[in-house]
Amino acid sequence: MDTATRLRQTVISWAAGDADTPAPAQAGAARALAAELSLRTVVLVEGVSDRAAVEALAERRGRTLSAEGVVVVPLGGATSITRYLRLLGPHGLDARPAGLCDAAEEHFCRQGLERTGFGAARTPGDLAALGFFTCHADLEDELIRALGADGVQQVVDDQGDLRTFRIFQRQPAQRERPVEAQLRRFMGTIGGRKEHYARALADALDLARLPEPLDGLLSHI
């Protein structure tokens, strides 16, 4: 297991208050790993699929985030962002935060940044200045809109799932929905599929036309 992965897992455990490991031990382990990695930035994202997309696009731009002292950490839910931000302050890892947030949960990000002393943000522009970028609905929505329904279906076909998707489209609950909504739901129906497609869609994007939140985040970090 590489240092970035160990640090990510330690930070997640620390934020969750893992009862199996006392907090001081978690903090010490996290700080040691951060020093080993020369950590400078922690990118906070909603879930593992968001992490997969960010890392895939960084790789496509010729970047190795861990070598730059950057680690992407999935929150497992936007409501936990304040706990993570507290770990990044001067009494924790003393690292710069950055991240993505969904439009419907932007207020959690704003509140967390202000409560932990990283800065006040009243608008998406304020958030961007602090390193946090807002997705229109969520990251999957941004990726699907960037590629278009036809482009996403081509990716589904390339992954060998087009026949399964066509069957899914014929389900009564899906028949009247727009194809973009069908695609988003399809990607979340089986464990691991959402993460897999986040990377596959990121790999299919035109690097010159990335969704604004992703382009902004990668430029910021």
JSON list of C-alpha atoms in Angstrom, two decimals:
[
{"chain": "A", "resi": 1, "resn": "MET", "atom": "CA", "xyz": [0.00, 0.00, 0.00]},
{"chain": "A", "resi": 2, "resn": "ASP", "atom": "CA", "xyz": [1.52, 3.33, -1.01]},
{"chain": "A", "resi": 3, "resn": "THR", "atom": "CA", "xyz": [1.91, 6.31, 1.33]},
{"chain": "A", "resi": 4, "resn": "ALA", "atom": "CA", "xyz": [-0.95, 8.33, -0.21]},
{"chain": "A", "resi": 5, "resn": "THR", "atom": "CA", "xyz": [-3.39, 5.43, 0.26]},
{"chain": "A", "resi": 6, "resn": "ARG", "atom": "CA", "xyz": [-2.26, 4.86, 3.83]},
{"chain": "A", "resi": 7, "resn": "LEU", "atom": "CA", "xyz": [-2.64, 8.56, 4.59]},
{"chain": "A", "resi": 8, "resn": "ARG", "atom": "CA", "xyz": [-6.10, 8.67, 3.02]},
{"chain": "A", "resi": 9, "resn": "GLN", "atom": "CA", "xyz": [-7.25, 5.68, 5.07]},
{"chain": "A", "resi": 10, "resn": "THR", "atom": "CA", "xyz": [-5.76, 7.09, 8.27]},
{"chain": "A", "resi": 11, "resn": "VAL", "atom": "CA", "xyz": [-7.45, 10.47, 7.75]},
{"chain": "A", "resi": 12, "resn": "ILE", "atom": "CA", "xyz": [-10.80, 8.78, 7.10]},
{"chain": "A", "resi": 13, "resn": "SER", "atom": "CA", "xyz": [-10.43, 6.70, 10.25]},
{"chain": "A", "resi": 14, "resn": "TRP", "atom": "CA", "xyz": [-9.35, 9.76, 12.25]},
{"chain": "A", "resi": 15, "resn": "ALA", "atom": "CA", "xyz": [-12.34, 11.79, 11.06]},
{"chain": "A", "resi": 16, "resn": "ALA", "atom": "CA", "xyz": [-14.71, 8.94, 11.84]},
{"chain": "A", "resi": 17, "resn": "GLY", "atom": "CA", "xyz": [-13.36, 8.60, 15.37]},
{"chain": "A", "resi": 18, "resn": "ASP", "atom": "CA", "xyz": [-12.49, 4.92, 14.87]},
{"chain": "A", "resi": 19, "resn": "ALA", "atom": "CA", "xyz": [-12.94, 3.30, 18.30]},
{"chain": "A", "resi": 20, "resn": "ASP", "atom": "CA", "xyz": [-10.25, 0.71, 17.57]},
{"chain": "A", "resi": 21, "resn": "THR", "atom": "CA", "xyz": [-7.50, 3.32, 17.48]},
{"chain": "A", "resi": 22, "resn": "PRO", "atom": "CA", "xyz": [-7.30, 6.22, 19.98]},
{"chain": "A", "resi": 23, "resn": "ALA", "atom": "CA", "xyz": [-7.40, 9.65, 18.35]},
{"chain": "A", "resi": 24, "resn": "PRO", "atom": "CA", "xyz": [-3.85, 10.67, 19.46]},
{"chain": "A", "resi": 25, "resn": "ALA", "atom": "CA", "xyz": [-2.46, 7.56, 17.75]},
{"chain": "A", "resi": 26, "resn": "GLN", "atom": "CA", "xyz": [-4.42, 8.34, 14.58]},
{"chain": "A", "resi": 27, "resn": "ALA", "atom": "CA", "xyz": [-3.21, 11.93, 14.63]},
{"chain": "A", "resi": 28, "resn": "GLY", "atom": "CA", "xyz": [0.40, 10.85, 15.08]},
{"chain": "A", "resi": 29, "resn": "ALA", "atom": "CA", "xyz": [0.16, 8.31, 12.29]},
{"chain": "A", "resi": 30, "resn": "ALA", "atom": "CA", "xyz": [-1.47, 10.85, 9.96]},
{"chain": "A", "resi": 31, "resn": "ARG", "atom": "CA", "xyz": [1.17, 13.48, 10.68]},
{"chain": "A", "resi": 32, "resn": "ALA", "atom": "CA", "xyz": [3.98, 11.00, 10.08]},
{"chain": "A", "resi": 33, "resn": "LEU", "atom": "CA", "xyz": [2.51, 9.94, 6.75]},
{"chain": "A", "resi": 34, "resn": "ALA", "atom": "CA", "xyz": [1.88, 13.57, 5.78]},
{"chain": "A", "resi": 35, "resn": "ALA", "atom": "CA", "xyz": [5.53, 14.37, 6.47]},
{"chain": "A", "resi": 36, "resn": "GLU", "atom": "CA", "xyz": [6.66, 11.36, 4.44]},
{"chain": "A", "resi": 37, "resn": "LEU", "atom": "CA", "xyz": [4.50, 12.51, 1.53]},
{"chain": "A", "resi": 38, "resn": "SER", "atom": "CA", "xyz": [5.40, 16.22, 1.91]},
{"chain": "A", "resi": 39, "resn": "LEU", "atom": "CA", "xyz": [1.67, 16.84, 2.05]},
{"chain": "A", "resi": 40, "resn": "ARG", "atom": "CA", "xyz": [0.53, 20.30, 0.99]},
{"chain": "A", "resi": 41, "resn": "THR", "atom": "CA", "xyz": [-3.08, 19.87, -0.19]},
{"chain": "A", "resi": 42, "resn": "VAL", "atom": "CA", "xyz": [-5.98, 17.58, 0.69]},
{"chain": "A", "resi": 43, "resn": "VAL", "atom": "CA", "xyz": [-8.75, 17.48, -1.89]},
{"chain": "A", "resi": 44, "resn": "LEU", "atom": "CA", "xyz": [-12.11, 16.68, -0.28]},
{"chain": "A", "resi": 45, "resn": "VAL", "atom": "CA", "xyz": [-14.73, 15.10, -2.54]},
{"chain": "A", "resi": 46, "resn": "GLU", "atom": "CA", "xyz": [-18.13, 13.52, -1.99]},
{"chain": "A", "resi": 47, "resn": "GLY", "atom": "CA", "xyz": [-17.31, 9.87, -2.68]},
{"chain": "A", "resi": 48, "resn": "VAL", "atom": "CA", "xyz": [-14.99, 7.33, -4.28]},
{"chain": "A", "resi": 49, "resn": "SER", "atom": "CA", "xyz": [-16.33, 7.98, -7.78]},
{"chain": "A", "resi": 50, "resn": "ASP", "atom": "CA", "xyz": [-15.39, 11.66, -7.51]},
{"chain": "A", "resi": 51, "resn": "ARG", "atom": "CA", "xyz": [-11.91, 10.65, -6.36]},
{"chain": "A", "resi": 52, "resn": "ALA", "atom": "CA", "xyz": [-11.56, 8.30, -9.33]},
{"chain": "A", "resi": 53, "resn": "ALA", "atom": "CA", "xyz": [-12.49, 11.06, -11.79]},
{"chain": "A", "resi": 54, "resn": "VAL", "atom": "CA", "xyz": [-10.15, 13.65, -10.27]},
{"chain": "A", "resi": 55, "resn": "GLU", "atom": "CA", "xyz": [-7.22, 11.25, -10.19]},
{"chain": "A", "resi": 56, "resn": "ALA", "atom": "CA", "xyz": [-7.89, 10.01, -13.74]},
{"chain": "A", "resi": 57, "resn": "LEU", "atom": "CA", "xyz": [-7.96, 13.53, -15.15]},
{"chain": "A", "resi": 58, "resn": "ALA", "atom": "CA", "xyz": [-4.81, 14.50, -13.28]},
{"chain": "A", "resi": 59, "resn": "GLU", "atom": "CA", "xyz": [-3.06, 11.46, -14.74]},
{"chain": "A", "resi": 60, "resn": "ARG", "atom": "CA", "xyz": [-4.25, 12.39, -18.23]},
{"chain": "A", "resi": 61, "resn": "ARG", "atom": "CA", "xyz": [-2.67, 15.80, -17.73]},
{"chain": "A", "resi": 62, "resn": "GLY", "atom": "CA", "xyz": [0.61, 14.11, -16.91]},
{"chain": "A", "resi": 63, "resn": "ARG", "atom": "CA", "xyz": [0.40, 14.71, -13.17]},
{"chain": "A", "resi": 64, "resn": "THR", "atom": "CA", "xyz": [1.03, 12.36, -10.26]},
{"chain": "A", "resi": 65, "resn": "LEU", "atom": "CA", "xyz": [-0.84, 13.98, -7.40]},
{"chain": "A", "resi": 66, "resn": "SER", "atom": "CA", "xyz": [0.91, 12.10, -4.61]},
{"chain": "A", "resi": 67, "resn": "ALA", "atom": "CA", "xyz": [4.28, 13.20, -5.97]},
{"chain": "A", "resi": 68, "resn": "GLU", "atom": "CA", "xyz": [3.02, 16.79, -5.73]},
{"chain": "A", "resi": 69, "resn": "GLY", "atom": "CA", "xyz": [1.96, 16.35, -2.10]},
{"chain": "A", "resi": 70, "resn": "VAL", "atom": "CA", "xyz": [-1.73, 16.14, -2.97]},
{"chain": "A", "resi": 71, "resn": "VAL", "atom": "CA", "xyz": [-4.13, 13.49, -1.64]},
{"chain": "A", "resi": 72, "resn": "VAL", "atom": "CA", "xyz": [-7.78, 13.11, -2.66]},
{"chain": "A", "resi": 73, "resn": "VAL", "atom": "CA", "xyz": [-10.03, 12.03, 0.23]},
{"chain": "A", "resi": 74, "resn": "PRO", "atom": "CA", "xyz": [-13.69, 10.96, -0.17]},
{"chain": "A", "resi": 75, "resn": "LEU", "atom": "CA", "xyz": [-15.93, 12.30, 2.58]},
{"chain": "A", "resi": 76, "resn": "GLY", "atom": "CA", "xyz": [-18.63, 9.67, 2.35]},
{"chain": "A", "resi": 77, "resn": "GLY", "atom": "CA", "xyz": [-21.20, 12.46, 2.57]},
{"chain": "A", "resi": 78, "resn": "ALA", "atom": "CA", "xyz": [-21.02, 16.25, 2.50]},
{"chain": "A", "resi": 79, "resn": "THR", "atom": "CA", "xyz": [-22.32, 16.60, 6.06]},
{"chain": "A", "resi": 80, "resn": "SER", "atom": "CA", "xyz": [-18.97, 15.35, 7.40]},
{"chain": "A", "resi": 81, "resn": "ILE", "atom": "CA", "xyz": [-16.86, 18.05, 5.75]},
{"chain": "A", "resi": 82, "resn": "THR", "atom": "CA", "xyz": [-16.42, 20.13, 8.91]},
{"chain": "A", "resi": 83, "resn": "ARG", "atom": "CA", "xyz": [-14.83, 17.16, 10.74]},
{"chain": "A", "resi": 84, "resn": "TYR", "atom": "CA", "xyz": [-12.32, 16.73, 7.93]},
{"chain": "A", "resi": 85, "resn": "LEU", "atom": "CA", "xyz": [-11.54, 20.42, 7.68]},
{"chain": "A", "resi": 86, "resn": "ARG", "atom": "CA", "xyz": [-10.74, 20.51, 11.40]},
{"chain": "A", "resi": 87, "resn": "LEU", "atom": "CA", "xyz": [-8.08, 17.84, 10.81]},
{"chain": "A", "resi": 88, "resn": "LEU", "atom": "CA", "xyz": [-6.42, 20.01, 8.17]},
{"chain": "A", "resi": 89, "resn": "GLY", "atom": "CA", "xyz": [-5.96, 23.11, 10.33]},
{"chain": "A", "resi": 90, "resn": "PRO", "atom": "CA", "xyz": [-2.77, 24.25, 12.08]},
{"chain": "A", "resi": 91, "resn": "HIS", "atom": "CA", "xyz": [-3.43, 21.88, 15.01]},
{"chain": "A", "resi": 92, "resn": "GLY", "atom": "CA", "xyz": [-3.89, 18.95, 12.64]},
{"chain": "A", "resi": 93, "resn": "LEU", "atom": "CA", "xyz": [-2.10, 18.27, 9.37]},
{"chain": "A", "resi": 94, "resn": "ASP", "atom": "CA", "xyz": [-1.62, 21.95, 8.55]},
{"chain": "A", "resi": 95, "resn": "ALA", "atom": "CA", "xyz": [-2.53, 21.31, 4.91]},
{"chain": "A", "resi": 96, "resn": "ARG", "atom": "CA", "xyz": [-4.39, 23.41, 2.38]},
{"chain": "A", "resi": 97, "resn": "PRO", "atom": "CA", "xyz": [-7.93, 22.16, 1.68]},
{"chain": "A", "resi": 98, "resn": "ALA", "atom": "CA", "xyz": [-9.57, 22.05, -1.74]},
{"chain": "A", "resi": 99, "resn": "GLY", "atom": "CA", "xyz": [-12.45, 20.10, -3.20]},
{"chain": "A", "resi": 100, "resn": "LEU", "atom": "CA", "xyz": [-15.68, 19.62, -5.09]},
{"chain": "A", "resi": 101, "resn": "CYS", "atom": "CA", "xyz": [-19.21, 20.00, -3.78]},
{"chain": "A", "resi": 102, "resn": "ASP", "atom": "CA", "xyz": [-22.68, 19.38, -5.19]},
{"chain": "A", "resi": 103, "resn": "ALA", "atom": "CA", "xyz": [-24.88, 22.45, -5.65]},
{"chain": "A", "resi": 104, "resn": "ALA", "atom": "CA", "xyz": [-27.55, 21.12, -3.25]},
{"chain": "A", "resi": 105, "resn": "GLU", "atom": "CA", "xyz": [-24.94, 20.62, -0.52]},
{"chain": "A", "resi": 106, "resn": "GLU", "atom": "CA", "xyz": [-22.84, 23.71, -1.09]},
{"chain": "A", "resi": 107, "resn": "HIS", "atom": "CA", "xyz": [-24.00, 25.20, 2.21]},
{"chain": "A", "resi": 108, "resn": "PHE", "atom": "CA", "xyz": [-22.25, 22.42, 4.16]},
{"chain": "A", "resi": 109, "resn": "CYS", "atom": "CA", "xyz": [-19.00, 23.37, 2.45]},
{"chain": "A", "resi": 110, "resn": "ARG", "atom": "CA", "xyz": [-19.47, 27.08, 3.19]},
{"chain": "A", "resi": 111, "resn": "GLN", "atom": "CA", "xyz": [-20.34, 26.45, 6.82]},
{"chain": "A", "resi": 112, "resn": "GLY", "atom": "CA", "xyz": [-17.43, 24.08, 7.30]},
{"chain": "A", "resi": 113, "resn": "LEU", "atom": "CA", "xyz": [-14.85, 26.45, 5.85]},
{"chain": "A", "resi": 114, "resn": "GLU", "atom": "CA", "xyz": [-16.07, 29.34, 7.99]},
{"chain": "A", "resi": 115, "resn": "ARG", "atom": "CA", "xyz": [-16.35, 27.33, 11.21]},
{"chain": "A", "resi": 116, "resn": "THR", "atom": "CA", "xyz": [-12.83, 25.95, 10.84]},
{"chain": "A", "resi": 117, "resn": "GLY", "atom": "CA", "xyz": [-11.24, 29.29, 10.02]},
{"chain": "A", "resi": 118, "resn": "PHE", "atom": "CA", "xyz": [-10.38, 28.69, 6.38]},
{"chain": "A", "resi": 119, "resn": "GLY", "atom": "CA", "xyz": [-12.51, 31.60, 5.19]},
{"chain": "A", "resi": 120, "resn": "ALA", "atom": "CA", "xyz": [-16.01, 32.90, 4.55]},
{"chain": "A", "resi": 121, "resn": "ALA", "atom": "CA", "xyz": [-17.72, 32.13, 1.24]},
{"chain": "A", "resi": 122, "resn": "ARG", "atom": "CA", "xyz": [-21.02, 33.69, 0.25]},
{"chain": "A", "resi": 123, "resn": "THR", "atom": "CA", "xyz": [-20.98, 32.84, -3.46]},
{"chain": "A", "resi": 124, "resn": "PRO", "atom": "CA", "xyz": [-19.58, 30.08, -5.72]},
{"chain": "A", "resi": 125, "resn": "GLY", "atom": "CA", "xyz": [-16.88, 32.56, -6.69]},
{"chain": "A", "resi": 126, "resn": "ASP", "atom": "CA", "xyz": [-15.89, 32.94, -3.04]},
{"chain": "A", "resi": 127, "resn": "LEU", "atom": "CA", "xyz": [-15.76, 29.16, -2.72]},
{"chain": "A", "resi": 128, "resn": "ALA", "atom": "CA", "xyz": [-13.57, 28.86, -5.81]},
{"chain": "A", "resi": 129, "resn": "ALA", "atom": "CA", "xyz": [-11.15, 31.37, -4.34]},
{"chain": "A", "resi": 130, "resn": "LEU", "atom": "CA", "xyz": [-10.86, 29.05, -1.34]},
{"chain": "A", "resi": 131, "resn": "GLY", "atom": "CA", "xyz": [-10.27, 26.05, -3.61]},
{"chain": "A", "resi": 132, "resn": "PHE", "atom": "CA", "xyz": [-13.77, 24.54, -3.66]},
{"chain": "A", "resi": 133, "resn": "PHE", "atom": "CA", "xyz": [-15.73, 24.19, -6.89]},
{"chain": "A", "resi": 134, "resn": "THR", "atom": "CA", "xyz": [-19.45, 23.55, -7.27]},
{"chain": "A", "resi": 135, "resn": "CYS", "atom": "CA", "xyz": [-20.93, 20.92, -9.57]},
{"chain": "A", "resi": 136, "resn": "HIS", "atom": "CA", "xyz": [-24.29, 21.76, -11.16]},
{"chain": "A", "resi": 137, "resn": "ALA", "atom": "CA", "xyz": [-25.97, 18.71, -9.64]},
{"chain": "A", "resi": 138, "resn": "ASP", "atom": "CA", "xyz": [-23.13, 16.31, -8.96]},
{"chain": "A", "resi": 139, "resn": "LEU", "atom": "CA", "xyz": [-19.95, 15.16, -10.68]},
{"chain": "A", "resi": 140, "resn": "GLU", "atom": "CA", "xyz": [-21.70, 12.46, -12.72]},
{"chain": "A", "resi": 141, "resn": "ASP", "atom": "CA", "xyz": [-24.05, 15.11, -14.07]},
{"chain": "A", "resi": 142, "resn": "GLU", "atom": "CA", "xyz": [-21.07, 17.27, -15.06]},
{"chain": "A", "resi": 143, "resn": "LEU", "atom": "CA", "xyz": [-19.38, 14.37, -16.85]},
{"chain": "A", "resi": 144, "resn": "ILE", "atom": "CA", "xyz": [-22.54, 13.32, -18.67]},
{"chain": "A", "resi": 145, "resn": "ARG", "atom": "CA", "xyz": [-23.32, 16.87, -19.82]},
{"chain": "A", "resi": 146, "resn": "ALA", "atom": "CA", "xyz": [-19.73, 17.34, -21.00]},
{"chain": "A", "resi": 147, "resn": "LEU", "atom": "CA", "xyz": [-19.76, 14.18, -23.11]},
{"chain": "A", "resi": 148, "resn": "GLY", "atom": "CA", "xyz": [-23.41, 14.33, -24.15]},
{"chain": "A", "resi": 149, "resn": "ALA", "atom": "CA", "xyz": [-25.83, 11.40, -24.09]},
{"chain": "A", "resi": 150, "resn": "ASP", "atom": "CA", "xyz": [-24.43, 9.90, -27.29]},
{"chain": "A", "resi": 151, "resn": "GLY", "atom": "CA", "xyz": [-20.86, 10.17, -26.05]},
{"chain": "A", "resi": 152, "resn": "VAL", "atom": "CA", "xyz": [-21.71, 8.54, -22.73]},
{"chain": "A", "resi": 153, "resn": "GLN", "atom": "CA", "xyz": [-23.57, 5.71, -24.46]},
{"chain": "A", "resi": 154, "resn": "GLN", "atom": "CA", "xyz": [-20.49, 5.13, -26.59]},
{"chain": "A", "resi": 155, "resn": "VAL", "atom": "CA", "xyz": [-18.47, 4.77, -23.37]},
{"chain": "A", "resi": 156, "resn": "VAL", "atom": "CA", "xyz": [-21.11, 2.35, -22.04]},
{"chain": "A", "resi": 157, "resn": "ASP", "atom": "CA", "xyz": [-20.79, 0.38, -25.28]},
{"chain": "A", "resi": 158, "resn": "ASP", "atom": "CA", "xyz": [-17.00, 0.39, -25.04]},
{"chain": "A", "resi": 159, "resn": "GLN", "atom": "CA", "xyz": [-17.30, -1.03, -21.52]},
{"chain": "A", "resi": 160, "resn": "GLY", "atom": "CA", "xyz": [-19.51, -3.87, -22.80]},
{"chain": "A", "resi": 161, "resn": "ASP", "atom": "CA", "xyz": [-22.60, -2.66, -20.95]},
{"chain": "A", "resi": 162, "resn": "LEU", "atom": "CA", "xyz": [-24.79, -1.27, -23.72]},
{"chain": "A", "resi": 163, "resn": "ARG", "atom": "CA", "xyz": [-27.09, -4.29, -23.94]},
{"chain": "A", "resi": 164, "resn": "THR", "atom": "CA", "xyz": [-27.56, -4.19, -20.16]},
{"chain": "A", "resi": 165, "resn": "PHE", "atom": "CA", "xyz": [-28.31, -0.47, -20.35]},
{"chain": "A", "resi": 166, "resn": "ARG", "atom": "CA", "xyz": [-30.93, -1.01, -23.08]},
{"chain": "A", "resi": 167, "resn": "ILE", "atom": "CA", "xyz": [-32.67, -3.56, -20.84]},
{"chain": "A", "resi": 168, "resn": "PHE", "atom": "CA", "xyz": [-32.48, -1.10, -17.95]},
{"chain": "A", "resi": 169, "resn": "GLN", "atom": "CA", "xyz": [-34.10, 1.62, -20.12]},
{"chain": "A", "resi": 170, "resn": "ARG", "atom": "CA", "xyz": [-37.15, -0.63, -20.67]},
{"chain": "A", "resi": 171, "resn": "GLN", "atom": "CA", "xyz": [-37.90, -0.88, -16.97]},
{"chain": "A", "resi": 172, "resn": "PRO", "atom": "CA", "xyz": [-41.24, 0.83, -16.15]},
{"chain": "A", "resi": 173, "resn": "ALA", "atom": "CA", "xyz": [-39.60, 3.32, -13.78]},
{"chain": "A", "resi": 174, "resn": "GLN", "atom": "CA", "xyz": [-37.13, 4.40, -16.47]},
{"chain": "A", "resi": 175, "resn": "ARG", "atom": "CA", "xyz": [-39.16, 4.53, -19.68]},
{"chain": "A", "resi": 176, "resn": "GLU", "atom": "CA", "xyz": [-40.30, 8.15, -19.42]},
{"chain": "A", "resi": 177, "resn": "ARG", "atom": "CA", "xyz": [-37.09, 9.57, -18.01]},
{"chain": "A", "resi": 178, "resn": "PRO", "atom": "CA", "xyz": [-34.56, 11.52, -20.14]},
{"chain": "A", "resi": 179, "resn": "VAL", "atom": "CA", "xyz": [-31.65, 9.40, -21.31]},
{"chain": "A", "resi": 180, "resn": "GLU", "atom": "CA", "xyz": [-29.23, 11.49, -19.23]},
{"chain": "A", "resi": 181, "resn": "ALA", "atom": "CA", "xyz": [-31.21, 10.63, -16.07]},
{"chain": "A", "resi": 182, "resn": "GLN", "atom": "CA", "xyz": [-31.30, 6.98, -17.12]},
{"chain": "A", "resi": 183, "resn": "LEU", "atom": "CA", "xyz": [-27.54, 6.94, -17.53]},
{"chain": "A", "resi": 184, "resn": "ARG", "atom": "CA", "xyz": [-26.96, 8.50, -14.10]},
{"chain": "A", "resi": 185, "resn": "ARG", "atom": "CA", "xyz": [-29.26, 5.96, -12.44]},
{"chain": "A", "resi": 186, "resn": "PHE", "atom": "CA", "xyz": [-27.74, 3.04, -14.39]},
{"chain": "A", "resi": 187, "resn": "MET", "atom": "CA", "xyz": [-24.26, 3.90, -13.16]},
{"chain": "A", "resi": 188, "resn": "GLY", "atom": "CA", "xyz": [-25.38, 3.72, -9.55]},
{"chain": "A", "resi": 189, "resn": "THR", "atom": "CA", "xyz": [-27.30, 0.45, -9.66]},
{"chain": "A", "resi": 190, "resn": "ILE", "atom": "CA", "xyz": [-24.43, -1.94, -8.89]},
{"chain": "A", "resi": 191, "resn": "GLY", "atom": "CA", "xyz": [-21.68, -1.54, -6.33]},
{"chain": "A", "resi": 192, "resn": "GLY", "atom": "CA", "xyz": [-18.47, -0.33, -7.93]},
{"chain": "A", "resi": 193, "resn": "ARG", "atom": "CA", "xyz": [-20.10, 0.66, -11.22]},
{"chain": "A", "resi": 194, "resn": "LYS", "atom": "CA", "xyz": [-20.28, 4.36, -10.34]},
{"chain": "A", "resi": 195, "resn": "GLU", "atom": "CA", "xyz": [-16.56, 4.50, -9.56]},
{"chain": "A", "resi": 196, "resn": "HIS", "atom": "CA", "xyz": [-15.72, 2.50, -12.67]},
{"chain": "A", "resi": 197, "resn": "TYR", "atom": "CA", "xyz": [-17.69, 4.82, -14.93]},
{"chain": "A", "resi": 198, "resn": "ALA", "atom": "CA", "xyz": [-16.35, 7.96, -13.28]},
{"chain": "A", "resi": 199, "resn": "ARG", "atom": "CA", "xyz": [-12.90, 6.92, -14.44]},
{"chain": "A", "resi": 200, "resn": "ALA", "atom": "CA", "xyz": [-14.13, 5.71, -17.85]},
{"chain": "A", "resi": 201, "resn": "LEU", "atom": "CA", "xyz": [-15.99, 8.97, -18.53]},
{"chain": "A", "resi": 202, "resn": "ALA", "atom": "CA", "xyz": [-13.02, 11.02, -17.35]},
{"chain": "A", "resi": 203, "resn": "ASP", "atom": "CA", "xyz": [-10.80, 9.09, -19.75]},
{"chain": "A", "resi": 204, "resn": "ALA", "atom": "CA", "xyz": [-13.20, 9.91, -22.61]},
{"chain": "A", "resi": 205, "resn": "LEU", "atom": "CA", "xyz": [-13.34, 13.67, -22.00]},
{"chain": "A", "resi": 206, "resn": "ASP", "atom": "CA", "xyz": [-11.67, 16.18, -24.29]},
{"chain": "A", "resi": 207, "resn": "LEU", "atom": "CA", "xyz": [-8.98, 17.67, -22.05]},
{"chain": "A", "resi": 208, "resn": "ALA", "atom": "CA", "xyz": [-9.50, 21.03, -23.72]},
{"chain": "A", "resi": 209, "resn": "ARG", "atom": "CA", "xyz": [-13.19, 21.03, -22.72]},
{"chain": "A", "resi": 210, "resn": "LEU", "atom": "CA", "xyz": [-13.33, 19.79, -19.15]},
{"chain": "A", "resi": 211, "resn": "PRO", "atom": "CA", "xyz": [-16.35, 20.60, -16.99]},
{"chain": "A", "resi": 212, "resn": "GLU", "atom": "CA", "xyz": [-15.67, 23.91, -15.27]},
{"chain": "A", "resi": 213, "resn": "PRO", "atom": "CA", "xyz": [-15.56, 22.54, -11.68]},
{"chain": "A", "resi": 214, "resn": "LEU", "atom": "CA", "xyz": [-12.99, 19.88, -12.59]},
{"chain": "A", "resi": 215, "resn": "ASP", "atom": "CA", "xyz": [-10.90, 22.26, -14.66]},
{"chain": "A", "resi": 216, "resn": "GLY", "atom": "CA", "xyz": [-10.98, 24.81, -11.85]},
{"chain": "A", "resi": 217, "resn": "LEU", "atom": "CA", "xyz": [-10.01, 22.28, -9.20]},
{"chain": "A", "resi": 218, "resn": "LEU", "atom": "CA", "xyz": [-7.11, 20.83, -11.19]},
{"chain": "A", "resi": 219, "resn": "SER", "atom": "CA", "xyz": [-5.82, 24.29, -11.97]},
{"chain": "A", "resi": 220, "resn": "HIS", "atom": "CA", "xyz": [-6.08, 25.31, -8.32]},
{"chain": "A", "resi": 221, "resn": "ILE", "atom": "CA", "xyz": [-4.14, 22.34, -6.96]}
]
